[in-house]
Tab-separated table of C-alpha atoms in Angstrom:
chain	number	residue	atom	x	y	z
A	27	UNK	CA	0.000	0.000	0.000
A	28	UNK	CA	1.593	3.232	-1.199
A	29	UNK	CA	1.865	6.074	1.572
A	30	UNK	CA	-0.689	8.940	1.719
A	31	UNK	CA	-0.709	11.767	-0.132
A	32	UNK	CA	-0.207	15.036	1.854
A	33	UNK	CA	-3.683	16.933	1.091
A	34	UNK	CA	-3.310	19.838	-1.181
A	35	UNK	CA	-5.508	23.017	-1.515
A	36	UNK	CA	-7.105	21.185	-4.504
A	37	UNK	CA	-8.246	18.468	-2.770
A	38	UNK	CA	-9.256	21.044	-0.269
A	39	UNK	CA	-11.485	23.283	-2.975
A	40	UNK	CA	-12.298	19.864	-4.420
A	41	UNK	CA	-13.914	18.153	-0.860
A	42	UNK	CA	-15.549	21.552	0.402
A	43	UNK	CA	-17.299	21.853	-3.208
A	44	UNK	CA	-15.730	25.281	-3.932
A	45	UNK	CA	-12.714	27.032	-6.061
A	46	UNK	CA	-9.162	26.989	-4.949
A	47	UNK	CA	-9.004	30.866	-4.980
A	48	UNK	CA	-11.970	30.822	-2.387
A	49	UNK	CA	-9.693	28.135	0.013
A	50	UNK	CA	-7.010	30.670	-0.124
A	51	UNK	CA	-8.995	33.795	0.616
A	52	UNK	CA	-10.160	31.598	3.694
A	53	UNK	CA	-6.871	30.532	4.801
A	54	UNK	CA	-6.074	34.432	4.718
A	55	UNK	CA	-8.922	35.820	6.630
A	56	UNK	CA	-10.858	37.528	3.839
A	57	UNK	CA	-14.254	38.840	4.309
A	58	UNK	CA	-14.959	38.334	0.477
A	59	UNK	CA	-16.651	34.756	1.441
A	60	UNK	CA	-19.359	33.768	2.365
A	61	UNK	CA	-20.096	31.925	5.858
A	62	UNK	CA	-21.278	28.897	4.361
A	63	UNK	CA	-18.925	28.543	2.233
A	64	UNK	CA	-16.297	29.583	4.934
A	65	UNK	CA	-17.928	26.899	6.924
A	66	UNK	CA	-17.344	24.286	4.320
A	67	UNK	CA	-13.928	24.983	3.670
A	68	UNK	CA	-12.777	24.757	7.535
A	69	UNK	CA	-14.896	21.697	7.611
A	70	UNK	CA	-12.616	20.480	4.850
A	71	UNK	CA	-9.444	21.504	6.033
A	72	UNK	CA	-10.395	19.736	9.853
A	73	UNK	CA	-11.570	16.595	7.959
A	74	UNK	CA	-8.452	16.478	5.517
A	75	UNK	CA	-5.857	17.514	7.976
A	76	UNK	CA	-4.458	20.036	5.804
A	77	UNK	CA	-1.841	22.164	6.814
A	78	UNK	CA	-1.867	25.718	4.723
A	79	UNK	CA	1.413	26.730	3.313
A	80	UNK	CA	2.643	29.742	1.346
A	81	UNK	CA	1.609	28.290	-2.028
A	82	UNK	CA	-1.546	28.748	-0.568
A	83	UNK	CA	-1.636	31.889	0.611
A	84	UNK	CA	0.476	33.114	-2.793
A	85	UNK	CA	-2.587	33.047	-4.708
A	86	UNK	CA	-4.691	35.904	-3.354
A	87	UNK	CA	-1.321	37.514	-2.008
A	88	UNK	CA	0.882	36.725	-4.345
A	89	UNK	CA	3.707	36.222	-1.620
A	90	UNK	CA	6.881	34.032	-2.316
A	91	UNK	CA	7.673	35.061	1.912
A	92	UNK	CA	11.451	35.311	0.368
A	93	UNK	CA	13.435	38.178	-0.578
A	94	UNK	CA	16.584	38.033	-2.347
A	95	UNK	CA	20.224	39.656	-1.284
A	96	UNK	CA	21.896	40.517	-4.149
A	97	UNK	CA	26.031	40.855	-4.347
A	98	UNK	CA	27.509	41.886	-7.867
A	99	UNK	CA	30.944	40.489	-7.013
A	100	UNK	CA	32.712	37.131	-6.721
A	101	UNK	CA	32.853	34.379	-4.561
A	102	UNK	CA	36.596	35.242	-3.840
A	103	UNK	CA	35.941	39.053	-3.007
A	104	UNK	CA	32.528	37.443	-1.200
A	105	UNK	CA	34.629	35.421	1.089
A	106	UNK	CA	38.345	37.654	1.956
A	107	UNK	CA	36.087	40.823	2.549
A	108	UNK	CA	34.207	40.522	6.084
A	109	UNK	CA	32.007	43.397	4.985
A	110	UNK	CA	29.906	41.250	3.403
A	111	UNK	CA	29.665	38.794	6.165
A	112	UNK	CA	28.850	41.596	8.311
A	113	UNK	CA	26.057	42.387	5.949
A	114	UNK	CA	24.688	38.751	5.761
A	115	UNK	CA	24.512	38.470	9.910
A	116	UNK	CA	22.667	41.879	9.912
A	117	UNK	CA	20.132	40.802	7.443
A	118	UNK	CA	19.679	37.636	9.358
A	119	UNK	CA	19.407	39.169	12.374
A	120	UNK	CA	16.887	41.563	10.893
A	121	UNK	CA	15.193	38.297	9.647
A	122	UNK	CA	14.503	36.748	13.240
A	123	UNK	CA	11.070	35.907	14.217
A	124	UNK	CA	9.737	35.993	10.607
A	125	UNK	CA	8.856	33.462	8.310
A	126	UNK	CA	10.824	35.216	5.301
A	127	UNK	CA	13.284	33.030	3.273
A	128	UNK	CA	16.960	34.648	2.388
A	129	UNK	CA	18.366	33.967	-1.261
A	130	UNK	CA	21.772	34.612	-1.471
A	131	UNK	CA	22.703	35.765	-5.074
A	132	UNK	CA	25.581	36.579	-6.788
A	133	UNK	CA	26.067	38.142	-9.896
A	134	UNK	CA	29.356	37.274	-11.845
A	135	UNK	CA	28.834	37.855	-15.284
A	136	UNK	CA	26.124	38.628	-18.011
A	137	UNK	CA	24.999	35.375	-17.977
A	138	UNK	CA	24.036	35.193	-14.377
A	139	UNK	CA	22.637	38.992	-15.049
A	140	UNK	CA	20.204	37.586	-17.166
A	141	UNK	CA	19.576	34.992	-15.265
A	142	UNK	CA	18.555	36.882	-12.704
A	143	UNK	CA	16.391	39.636	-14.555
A	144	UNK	CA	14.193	36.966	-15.764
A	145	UNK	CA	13.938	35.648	-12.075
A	146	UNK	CA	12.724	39.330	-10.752
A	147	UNK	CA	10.743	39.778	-13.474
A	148	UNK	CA	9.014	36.685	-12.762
A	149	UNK	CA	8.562	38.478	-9.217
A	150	UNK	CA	9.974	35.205	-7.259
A	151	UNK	CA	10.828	37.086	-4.162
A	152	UNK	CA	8.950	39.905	-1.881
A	153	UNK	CA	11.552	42.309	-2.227
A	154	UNK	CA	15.422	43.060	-2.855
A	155	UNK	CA	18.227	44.082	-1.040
A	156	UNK	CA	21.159	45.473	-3.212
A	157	UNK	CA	24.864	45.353	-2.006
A	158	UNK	CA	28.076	46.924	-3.641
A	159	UNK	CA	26.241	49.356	-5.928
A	160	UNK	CA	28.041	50.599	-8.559
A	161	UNK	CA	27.284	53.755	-10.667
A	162	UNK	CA	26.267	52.368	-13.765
A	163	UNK	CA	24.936	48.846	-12.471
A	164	UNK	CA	21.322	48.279	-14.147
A	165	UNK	CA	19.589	46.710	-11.545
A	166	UNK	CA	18.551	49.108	-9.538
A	167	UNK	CA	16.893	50.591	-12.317
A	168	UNK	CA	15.276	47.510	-13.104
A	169	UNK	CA	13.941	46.678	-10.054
A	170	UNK	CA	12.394	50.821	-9.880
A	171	UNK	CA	11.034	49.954	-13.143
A	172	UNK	CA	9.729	46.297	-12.190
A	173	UNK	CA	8.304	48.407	-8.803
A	174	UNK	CA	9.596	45.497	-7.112
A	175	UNK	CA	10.303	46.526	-2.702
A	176	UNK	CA	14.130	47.842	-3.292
A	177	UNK	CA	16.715	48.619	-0.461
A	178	UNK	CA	20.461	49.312	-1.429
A	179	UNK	CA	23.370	49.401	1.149
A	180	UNK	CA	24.965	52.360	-0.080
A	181	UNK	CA	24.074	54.461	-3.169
A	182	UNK	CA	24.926	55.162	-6.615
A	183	UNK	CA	25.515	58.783	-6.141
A	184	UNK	CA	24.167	61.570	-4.002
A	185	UNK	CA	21.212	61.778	-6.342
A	186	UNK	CA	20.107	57.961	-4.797
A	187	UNK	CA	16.453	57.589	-5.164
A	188	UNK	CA	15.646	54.100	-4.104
A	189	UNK	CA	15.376	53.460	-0.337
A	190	UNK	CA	19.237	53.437	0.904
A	191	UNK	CA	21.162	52.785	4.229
A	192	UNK	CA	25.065	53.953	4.091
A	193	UNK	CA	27.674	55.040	6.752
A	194	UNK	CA	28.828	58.181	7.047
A	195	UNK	CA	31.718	57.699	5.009
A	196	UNK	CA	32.868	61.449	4.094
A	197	UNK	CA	32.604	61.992	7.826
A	198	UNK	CA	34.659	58.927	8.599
A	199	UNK	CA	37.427	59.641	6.244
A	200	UNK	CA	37.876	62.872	7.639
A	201	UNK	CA	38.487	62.045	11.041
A	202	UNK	CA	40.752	59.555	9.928
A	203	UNK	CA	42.881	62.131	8.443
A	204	UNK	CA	42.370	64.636	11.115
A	205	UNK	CA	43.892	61.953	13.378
A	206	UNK	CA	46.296	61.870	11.198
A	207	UNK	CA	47.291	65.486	10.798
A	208	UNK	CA	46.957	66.225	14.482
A	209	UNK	CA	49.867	63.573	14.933
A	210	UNK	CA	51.918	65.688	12.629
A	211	UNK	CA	52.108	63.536	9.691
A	212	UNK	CA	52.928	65.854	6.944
A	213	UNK	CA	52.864	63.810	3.346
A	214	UNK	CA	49.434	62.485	3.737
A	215	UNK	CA	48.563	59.978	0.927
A	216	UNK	CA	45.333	58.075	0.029
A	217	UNK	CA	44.349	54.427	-1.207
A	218	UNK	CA	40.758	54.780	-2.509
A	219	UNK	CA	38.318	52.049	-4.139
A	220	UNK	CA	36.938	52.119	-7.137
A	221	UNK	CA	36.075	55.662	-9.119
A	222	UNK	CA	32.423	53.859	-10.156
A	223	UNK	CA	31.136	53.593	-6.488
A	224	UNK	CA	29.922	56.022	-4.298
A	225	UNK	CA	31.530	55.054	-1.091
A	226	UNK	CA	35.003	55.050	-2.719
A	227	UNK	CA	34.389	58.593	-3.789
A	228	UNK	CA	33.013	59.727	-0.580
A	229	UNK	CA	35.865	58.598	1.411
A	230	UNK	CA	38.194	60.330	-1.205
A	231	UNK	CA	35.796	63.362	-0.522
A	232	UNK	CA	36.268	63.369	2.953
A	233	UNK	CA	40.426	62.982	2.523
A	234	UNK	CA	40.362	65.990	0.755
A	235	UNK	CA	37.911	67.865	2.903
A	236	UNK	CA	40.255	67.315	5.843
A	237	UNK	CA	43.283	68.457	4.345
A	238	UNK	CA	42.054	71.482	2.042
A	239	UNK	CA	40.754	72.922	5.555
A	240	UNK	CA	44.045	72.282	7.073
A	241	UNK	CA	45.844	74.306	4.137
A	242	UNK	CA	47.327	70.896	3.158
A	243	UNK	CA	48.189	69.549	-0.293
A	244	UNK	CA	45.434	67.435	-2.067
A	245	UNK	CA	46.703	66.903	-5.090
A	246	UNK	CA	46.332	63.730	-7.701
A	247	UNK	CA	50.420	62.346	-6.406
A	248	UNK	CA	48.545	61.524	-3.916
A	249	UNK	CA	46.157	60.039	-4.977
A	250	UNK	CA	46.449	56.201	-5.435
A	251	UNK	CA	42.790	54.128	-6.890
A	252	UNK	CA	42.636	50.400	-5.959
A	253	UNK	CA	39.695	47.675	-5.948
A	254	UNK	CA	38.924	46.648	-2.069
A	255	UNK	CA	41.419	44.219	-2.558
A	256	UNK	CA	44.291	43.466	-0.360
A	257	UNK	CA	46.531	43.344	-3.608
A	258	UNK	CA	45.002	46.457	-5.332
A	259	UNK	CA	46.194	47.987	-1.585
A	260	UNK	CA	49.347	46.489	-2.112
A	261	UNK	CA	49.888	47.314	-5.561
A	262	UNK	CA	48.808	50.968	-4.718
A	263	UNK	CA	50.808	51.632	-1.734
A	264	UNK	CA	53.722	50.764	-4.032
A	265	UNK	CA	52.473	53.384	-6.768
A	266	UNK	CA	52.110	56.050	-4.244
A	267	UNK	CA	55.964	55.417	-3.059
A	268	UNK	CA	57.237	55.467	-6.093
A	269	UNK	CA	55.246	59.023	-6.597
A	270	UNK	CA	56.229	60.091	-3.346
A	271	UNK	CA	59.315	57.976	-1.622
A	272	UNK	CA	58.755	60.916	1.109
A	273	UNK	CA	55.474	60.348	1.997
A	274	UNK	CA	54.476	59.765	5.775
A	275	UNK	CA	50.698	58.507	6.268
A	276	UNK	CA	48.523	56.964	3.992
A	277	UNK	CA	44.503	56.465	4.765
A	278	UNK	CA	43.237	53.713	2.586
A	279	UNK	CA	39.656	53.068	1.971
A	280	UNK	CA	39.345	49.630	3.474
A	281	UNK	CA	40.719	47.760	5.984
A	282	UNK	CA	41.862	45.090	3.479
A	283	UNK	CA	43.488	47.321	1.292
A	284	UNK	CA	45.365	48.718	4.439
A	285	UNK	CA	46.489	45.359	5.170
A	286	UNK	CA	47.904	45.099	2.018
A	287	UNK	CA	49.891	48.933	2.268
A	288	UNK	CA	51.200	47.642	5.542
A	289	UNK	CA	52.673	44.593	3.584
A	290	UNK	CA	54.283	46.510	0.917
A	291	UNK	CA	55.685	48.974	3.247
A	292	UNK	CA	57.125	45.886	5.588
A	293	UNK	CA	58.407	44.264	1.934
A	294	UNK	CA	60.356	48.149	1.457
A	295	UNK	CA	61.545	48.294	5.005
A	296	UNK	CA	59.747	50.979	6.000
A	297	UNK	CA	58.745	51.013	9.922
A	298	UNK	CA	54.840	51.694	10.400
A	299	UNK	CA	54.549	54.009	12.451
A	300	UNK	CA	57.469	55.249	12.369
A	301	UNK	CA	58.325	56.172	9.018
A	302	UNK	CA	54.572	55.581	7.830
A	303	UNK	CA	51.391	56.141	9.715
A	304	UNK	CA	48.556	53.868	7.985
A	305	UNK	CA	44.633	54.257	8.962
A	306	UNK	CA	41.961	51.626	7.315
A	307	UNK	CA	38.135	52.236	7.731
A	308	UNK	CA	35.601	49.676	8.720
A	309	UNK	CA	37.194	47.765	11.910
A	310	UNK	CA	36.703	44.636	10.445
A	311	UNK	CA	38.638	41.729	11.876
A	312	UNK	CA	41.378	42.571	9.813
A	313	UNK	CA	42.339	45.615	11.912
A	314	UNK	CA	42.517	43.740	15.006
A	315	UNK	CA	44.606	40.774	13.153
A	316	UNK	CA	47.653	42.728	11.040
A	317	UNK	CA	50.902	43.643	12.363
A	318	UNK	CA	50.984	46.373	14.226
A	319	UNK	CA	47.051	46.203	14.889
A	320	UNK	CA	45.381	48.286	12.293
A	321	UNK	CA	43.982	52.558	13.131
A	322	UNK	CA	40.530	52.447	11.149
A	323	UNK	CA	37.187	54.016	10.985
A	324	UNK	CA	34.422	52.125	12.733
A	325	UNK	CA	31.347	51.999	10.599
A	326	UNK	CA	28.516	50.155	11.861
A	327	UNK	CA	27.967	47.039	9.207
A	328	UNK	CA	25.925	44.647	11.084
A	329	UNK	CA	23.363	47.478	11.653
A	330	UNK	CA	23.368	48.430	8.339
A	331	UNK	CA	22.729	44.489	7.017
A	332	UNK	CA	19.893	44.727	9.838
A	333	UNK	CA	18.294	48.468	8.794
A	334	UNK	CA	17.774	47.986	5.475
A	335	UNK	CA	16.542	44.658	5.866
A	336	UNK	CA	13.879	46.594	8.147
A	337	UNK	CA	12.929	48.824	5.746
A	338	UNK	CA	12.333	46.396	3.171
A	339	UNK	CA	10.210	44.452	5.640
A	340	UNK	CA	8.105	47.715	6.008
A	341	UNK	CA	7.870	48.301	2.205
A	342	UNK	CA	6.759	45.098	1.457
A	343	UNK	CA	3.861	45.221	3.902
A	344	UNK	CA	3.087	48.882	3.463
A	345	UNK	CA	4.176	49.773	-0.289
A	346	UNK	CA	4.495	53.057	-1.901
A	347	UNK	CA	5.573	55.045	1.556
A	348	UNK	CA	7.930	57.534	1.600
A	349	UNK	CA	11.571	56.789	0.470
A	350	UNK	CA	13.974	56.464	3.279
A	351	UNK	CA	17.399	57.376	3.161
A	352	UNK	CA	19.731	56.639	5.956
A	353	UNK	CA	23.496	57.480	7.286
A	354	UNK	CA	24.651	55.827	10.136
A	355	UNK	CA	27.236	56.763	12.064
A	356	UNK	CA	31.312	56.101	12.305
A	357	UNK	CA	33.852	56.514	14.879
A	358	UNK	CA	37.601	56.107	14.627
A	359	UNK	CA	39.146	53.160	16.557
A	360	UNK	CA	42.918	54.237	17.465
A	361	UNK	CA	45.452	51.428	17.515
A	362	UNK	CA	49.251	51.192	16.791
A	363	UNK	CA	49.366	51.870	13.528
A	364	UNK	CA	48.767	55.818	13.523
């Protein structure tokens, strides 16, 4: 004898004598039923031992009860960069207590672009959260055009209109340098991420701010762009020594690309910080790991990962409110390496 089936809202409809988009408005309190046929379906439910699900409750709400975090980069820069970790434990901290599904995606290449256009489109999750924006990145666009629930961490520029959560990054760069000036560091160089993303350009922004209102130089010498990477810091703090063998402090963007200027300056001989002061931002683990322990901004990531998974929550259930747009904000963490 073979085992028995698990009953299904169509056996449900089929045994109460009614349609299957009349079991679902039941199962989802509607008042557009009426009592007998209310009573009929509960009958059938209690008599079936049926247990609703969200296929059920998808077709008069048209709920998957997933959402979808979305990371344009690779598994490699997904796994040596603990921002995004940071960003996963927020979200699933902002996560608790529901019944919502996560669906981790990444996006490597056209293909998997596609790939994942046609799986929005086909509106298979609630709602999206964007990480890593970029200026020219389509999605976002998409998903305004699509009117799917949006939150990015960070922005595309100023202009952002989708619902965004960011630190204060212009405000966190300048401190670090301000730190950095008020220690008497004279030759004050910067490692910044890439020129198509917002937060690299802020945190250039806010190196400049801090010495143009010192009377300081700001020029492009000093200037050194990289990719988040511990090598692009590497291969950048090299650059900017070649530039400038004299130079005396360097803020990079990133914690991991300051772990990779203190490298290069250990590989030249030069004593940190002694002859070089170096200041990351984020006070990831890295900064509490490298040798000497790394001066960085704090920003708070985990919050982040958690706020704008709250505010995707609150669009989903209560569409079309206003658009939110949040900074959060940094403090600088003062260890031995400035």
């Amino acid at each position: 004898m073979g085992a028995t089936r698990r009953p299904t809202i169509k056996t449900v409809a089929a045994r109460a004598g009614v349609g299957r988009t009349t079991v679902s408005r039941v199962l989802n309190g509607s008042t557009l039923v009426s009592d007998a046929a209310r009573q009929a379906v509960q009958t059938a439910i209690a008599e079936l031992g049926y247990v609703p699900n969200s296929v059920a409750r998808s077709l008069v709400t048209s709920r998957t009860d997933s959402i979808a975090l979305v990371i344009p980069e690779s598994e490699s820069r997904l796994g040596s960069e603990p921002y995004f970790s940071a960003v996963i434990r927020g979200v699933s901290n902002g996560l608790a207590g529901t019944q919502i599904q996560l669906l981790l995606t990444l996006v490597r290449d056209q293909r998997e672009m596609d790939q994942l256009t046609r799986f929005l489109t086909a509106r298979r999750v609630d709602g999206v959260l964007l990480v890593s924006v970029h200026r020219d990145d389509p999605l976002p666009g998409l998903l305004e055009e699509l009117g799917l629930p949006t939150v990015l961490a960070g922005r595309r520029s100023p202009a952002e209109p989708l619902h965004h959560v960011h630190s204060d990054n212009i405000g966190g760069a300048r401190d670090a340098v301000r730190h950095l000036i008020e220690r008497g560091r004279g030759e004050i160089a910067t490692i910044t991420g890439p020129p198509d993303m917002d937060v690299a350009d802020s945190r250039l922004r806010g190196w400049r701010d801090a010495l143009e209102e010192a009377g300081r130089e700001a020029g492009g010498e000093l200037v050194a762009p990289a990719d988040f990477t511990e090598e692009g810091g590497r291969s950048a703090m090299r650059e900017l020594l070649e530039r400038r063998p004299r130079l005396d402090a360097v803020f990079a963007a990133s914690d991991v690309m300051a772990a990779g200027a203190l490298a290069e300056l250990r590989h030249q001989g030069r004593r940190v910080p002694d002859d070089v002061a170096v200041v990351g931002f984020d006070d990831s683990i890295v900064a509490r790991h490298t040798d000497p322990p790394l001066t960085t901004v704090r920003q708070p990531v985990e919050e982040i990962g958690r706020t704008i998974t709250e505010l995707l929550l609150r669009e989903i259930g209560e569409p079309g409110g206003a658009r939110r747009h949040m900074v959060l904000p940094t403090s600088l963490v003062v260890r031995d390496s400035a």
